[in-house]
Coordinates of C-alpha atoms and ligand atoms in Angstrom, one line a residue:
G230 CA -31.4 -41.4 -66.3
P231 CA -31.1 -45.1 -65.9
P232 CA -27.7 -46.8 -66.5
P233 CA -27.1 -48.3 -69.9
H234 CA -28.4 -51.8 -70.3
A235 CA -25.7 -54.5 -69.9
S236 CA -26.1 -55.5 -73.6
L237 CA -24.8 -52.0 -74.6
R238 CA -21.4 -52.6 -73.0
G239 CA -19.7 -52.8 -76.4
L240 CA -21.4 -49.7 -77.7
L241 CA -20.8 -47.1 -75.0
W242 CA -18.1 -45.4 -77.1
L243 CA -20.8 -44.2 -79.4
L244 CA -22.8 -42.3 -76.7
G245 CA -23.0 -38.5 -77.0
V246 CA -23.5 -35.7 -79.5
W247 CA -21.0 -35.6 -82.4
E248 CA -20.4 -32.8 -84.9
S249 CA -18.7 -33.3 -88.2
Q250 CA -15.3 -31.8 -88.3
P251 CA -14.0 -31.3 -90.9
A252 CA -17.2 -31.3 -93.1
G253 CA -18.4 -34.7 -94.4
E254 CA -17.4 -35.7 -97.9
G255 CA -19.8 -37.1 -100.4
L256 CA -19.0 -39.0 -103.6
Y257 CA -21.2 -40.6 -106.2
P258 CA -23.3 -41.1 -108.2
P259 CA -21.2 -41.0 -111.4
G260 CA -21.7 -37.6 -113.0
V261 CA -22.3 -35.8 -109.7
A262 CA -19.5 -33.6 -108.4
P263 CA -18.1 -34.5 -104.9
F264 CA -20.0 -32.5 -102.3
S265 CA -19.5 -31.6 -98.6
F266 CA -22.0 -31.4 -95.8
R267 CA -22.3 -30.8 -92.1
E268 CA -23.7 -33.5 -89.9
T269 CA -24.7 -33.9 -86.3
A270 CA -24.9 -37.4 -84.9
T271 CA -26.5 -38.2 -81.6
F272 CA -26.5 -41.5 -79.7
T273 CA -28.6 -41.9 -76.6
H274 CA -30.2 -44.7 -74.6
T275 CA -33.2 -45.0 -72.3
G276 CA -32.2 -48.1 -70.3
Q277 CA -33.6 -50.4 -72.9
P278 CA -31.3 -52.9 -74.6
L279 CA -30.7 -50.6 -77.7
L280 CA -29.2 -47.3 -78.7
E281 CA -31.2 -44.6 -80.3
Y282 CA -29.5 -42.3 -82.8
T283 CA -30.0 -39.5 -85.3
F284 CA -27.8 -38.4 -88.2
Y285 CA -28.9 -34.9 -89.3
A286 CA -27.0 -33.4 -92.3
S287 CA -27.1 -29.8 -93.3
H288 CA -25.7 -27.5 -95.9
V289 CA -22.1 -26.4 -95.1
E290 CA -22.8 -22.7 -95.9
S291 CA -26.5 -22.0 -95.4
G292 CA -27.2 -24.6 -92.6
R293 CA -30.2 -25.7 -94.6
P294 CA -31.4 -29.2 -93.5
M295 CA -30.4 -32.0 -95.9
H296 CA -30.4 -35.7 -95.4
R297 CA -31.9 -37.0 -92.1
E298 CA -31.9 -40.4 -90.6
T299 CA -33.1 -41.8 -87.3
G300 CA -33.2 -45.3 -85.8
F301 CA -31.9 -47.9 -83.4
L302 CA -28.8 -50.0 -82.9
K303 CA -30.0 -53.2 -81.4
P304 CA -27.6 -55.9 -80.1
A305 CA -28.8 -59.5 -80.6
P306 CA -29.7 -61.4 -77.5
A307 CA -26.7 -63.0 -75.8
E308 CA -26.1 -66.7 -76.6
A309 CA -23.4 -69.0 -75.5
N310 CA -20.0 -67.6 -76.7
N311 CA -21.8 -64.5 -78.0
H312 CA -21.4 -61.4 -75.9
H313 CA -23.8 -59.2 -77.8
N314 CA -21.3 -58.5 -80.6
R315 CA -23.9 -59.2 -83.2
I316 CA -25.8 -56.0 -83.9
A317 CA -28.8 -54.8 -86.0
I318 CA -29.5 -51.4 -87.4
I319 CA -33.1 -50.3 -87.9
N320 CA -33.0 -47.0 -89.9
A321 CA -35.5 -44.6 -91.4
Q322 CA -34.4 -41.9 -93.9
N323 CA -36.2 -38.7 -95.0
T324 CA -35.8 -39.9 -98.6
G325 CA -38.5 -42.6 -98.0
L326 CA -36.0 -45.4 -97.6
V327 CA -36.0 -47.8 -94.6
E328 CA -33.0 -49.9 -93.9
V329 CA -32.6 -53.0 -91.7
G330 CA -29.1 -54.4 -91.5
E331 CA -26.9 -56.6 -89.4
G332 CA -23.2 -56.9 -88.6
Q333 CA -20.9 -57.0 -85.6
V334 CA -19.0 -54.9 -83.2
D335 CA -15.2 -55.5 -82.8
G336 CA -13.8 -53.3 -80.1
E337 CA -14.5 -49.7 -81.0
S338 CA -15.6 -50.6 -84.6
L339 CA -19.0 -51.5 -85.9
T340 CA -19.9 -52.8 -89.4
V341 CA -23.5 -53.4 -90.6
T342 CA -24.8 -54.4 -94.0
S343 CA -28.4 -54.1 -95.1
H344 CA -30.4 -57.2 -95.7
T345 CA -33.8 -55.5 -96.1
L346 CA -34.7 -52.2 -97.7
G347 CA -38.1 -50.7 -97.9
R348 CA -39.3 -47.5 -99.8
T349 CA -42.3 -45.6 -100.8
T350 CA -43.9 -46.3 -104.2
F351 CA -42.8 -42.8 -105.3
N352 CA -39.1 -43.0 -104.2
K353 CA -36.6 -41.5 -106.7
Q354 CA -34.8 -43.8 -109.1
P355 CA -32.3 -45.5 -109.2
H356 CA -33.4 -47.4 -106.1
V357 CA -30.8 -48.2 -103.5
T358 CA -30.3 -52.0 -103.3
Q359 CA -27.7 -52.2 -100.5
I360 CA -26.2 -50.0 -97.7
Q361 CA -23.1 -50.8 -95.8
R362 CA -21.8 -48.7 -92.8
I363 CA -18.6 -48.7 -90.8
L364 CA -18.6 -46.7 -87.6
R365 CA -15.4 -46.6 -85.6
L366 CA -13.6 -44.6 -82.9
T367 CA -10.2 -43.4 -84.1
A368 CA -7.1 -43.4 -81.9
Q369 CA -7.7 -39.6 -81.5
G370 CA -11.2 -40.2 -80.0
E371 CA -13.0 -39.1 -83.2
L372 CA -15.9 -40.9 -84.6
E373 CA -15.6 -42.0 -88.2
H374 CA -18.5 -43.0 -90.4
V375 CA -18.2 -44.5 -93.9
V376 CA -21.4 -45.3 -95.9
S377 CA -21.3 -47.3 -99.1
M378 CA -24.3 -48.1 -101.2
A379 CA -25.3 -50.0 -104.3
T380 CA -28.2 -49.0 -106.6
E381 CA -30.0 -50.7 -109.4
T382 CA -27.5 -49.1 -111.8
S383 CA -24.3 -49.1 -109.8
P384 CA -22.2 -51.5 -107.6
L385 CA -21.5 -51.1 -103.9
Q386 CA -19.3 -48.0 -103.6
Q387 CA -18.5 -45.3 -101.1
H388 CA -21.1 -42.5 -100.8
L389 CA -20.1 -40.7 -97.6
H390 CA -17.2 -40.2 -95.3
T391 CA -17.6 -38.2 -92.1
T392 CA -15.3 -37.6 -89.1
Y393 CA -17.0 -36.2 -86.0
R394 CA -15.7 -34.7 -82.8
R395 CA -17.7 -35.0 -79.5
R396 CA -19.5 -31.8 -78.8
G397 CA -17.7 -29.8 -76.2
N398 CA -14.4 -31.4 -77.0
Ligands
HEM421 C1 -27.1 -38.6 -104.1 C2 -28.6 -42.4 -101.4 C3 -27.0 -40.1 -97.5 C4 -26.3 -36.1 -100.0 C5 -27.6 -39.9 -103.7 C6 -28.2 -40.9 -104.7 C7 -28.6 -41.9 -103.9 C8 -28.3 -41.6 -102.5 C9 -29.3 -43.2 -104.4 C10 -28.2 -40.7 -106.2 C11 -29.5 -40.6 -106.7 C12 -30.3 -39.5 -106.1 O1 -29.9 -38.3 -106.3 O2 -31.2 -39.8 -105.4 C13 -28.2 -42.1 -100.1 C14 -28.3 -43.1 -99.0 C15 -27.8 -42.4 -97.9 C16 -27.5 -41.1 -98.3 C17 -28.8 -44.5 -99.2 C18 -27.7 -43.0 -96.5 C19 -27.4 -44.2 -96.3 C20 -26.7 -38.8 -97.8 C21 -26.2 -37.8 -96.9 C22 -26.1 -36.7 -97.6 C23 -26.4 -37.0 -99.0 C24 -26.0 -38.0 -95.4 C25 -25.6 -35.4 -97.0 C26 -26.1 -34.2 -97.4 C27 -26.4 -36.5 -101.4 C28 -26.2 -35.6 -102.5 C29 -26.4 -36.3 -103.7 C30 -26.8 -37.6 -103.2 C31 -25.8 -34.1 -102.4 C32 -26.2 -35.8 -105.1 C33 -27.4 -35.8 -105.9 C34 -28.2 -34.6 -105.7 O3 -27.7 -33.5 -105.7 O4 -29.5 -34.8 -105.6 N1 -27.7 -40.3 -102.5 N2 -27.7 -40.9 -99.6 N3 -26.7 -38.3 -99.1 N4 -26.8 -37.7 -101.9 FE1 -27.2 -39.4 -100.8

């Protein structure tokens, strides 16, 4: 395929197919027991100035599909003294939630915080009011993903922690 667009230079560490190992850990909401899940994360590109990704979670024992997300990581256009380190996430979830957020890349670490959430009129309550994500490469070459969220009834707190290894490694 085509080479990655120059604006993706700071994001190449994400490319590939990643499998959770160990299982992802979920916390929250209050009253719900901590849970585990399996997740496959895929980051690809088409030559356009953005990454395409999927996060597909499944049940640890049965493999039954659970939470699913897909979207884009889109660097802001370069400006003076800005080498594409500002980044947007445009994300759709199978729960009916849509997330647009922004943040920055610092080395092999990316942080984005939602500024806009959309949902169906029949989404489950409590509604999510904020999502924050940290994606980073560890010193061991693993991908780490921490997702925090706030809802109408709870402050921003961690929901998910996943460590992935590159498929084939
Ligand atoms: C619970 C949102 C990702 C599994 C919840 C709740 C919210 C929520 C608001 C509590 C209320 C409810 O049950 O709907 C989100 C958001 C996510 C996300 C915004 C992504 C940014 C995931 C992922 C998994 C997952 C990847 C992996 C399987 C669960 C489970 C519960 C839960 C098992 C416990 C409640 C239940 O059993 O229904 N999530 N979630 N979530 N979430 Fe997530």
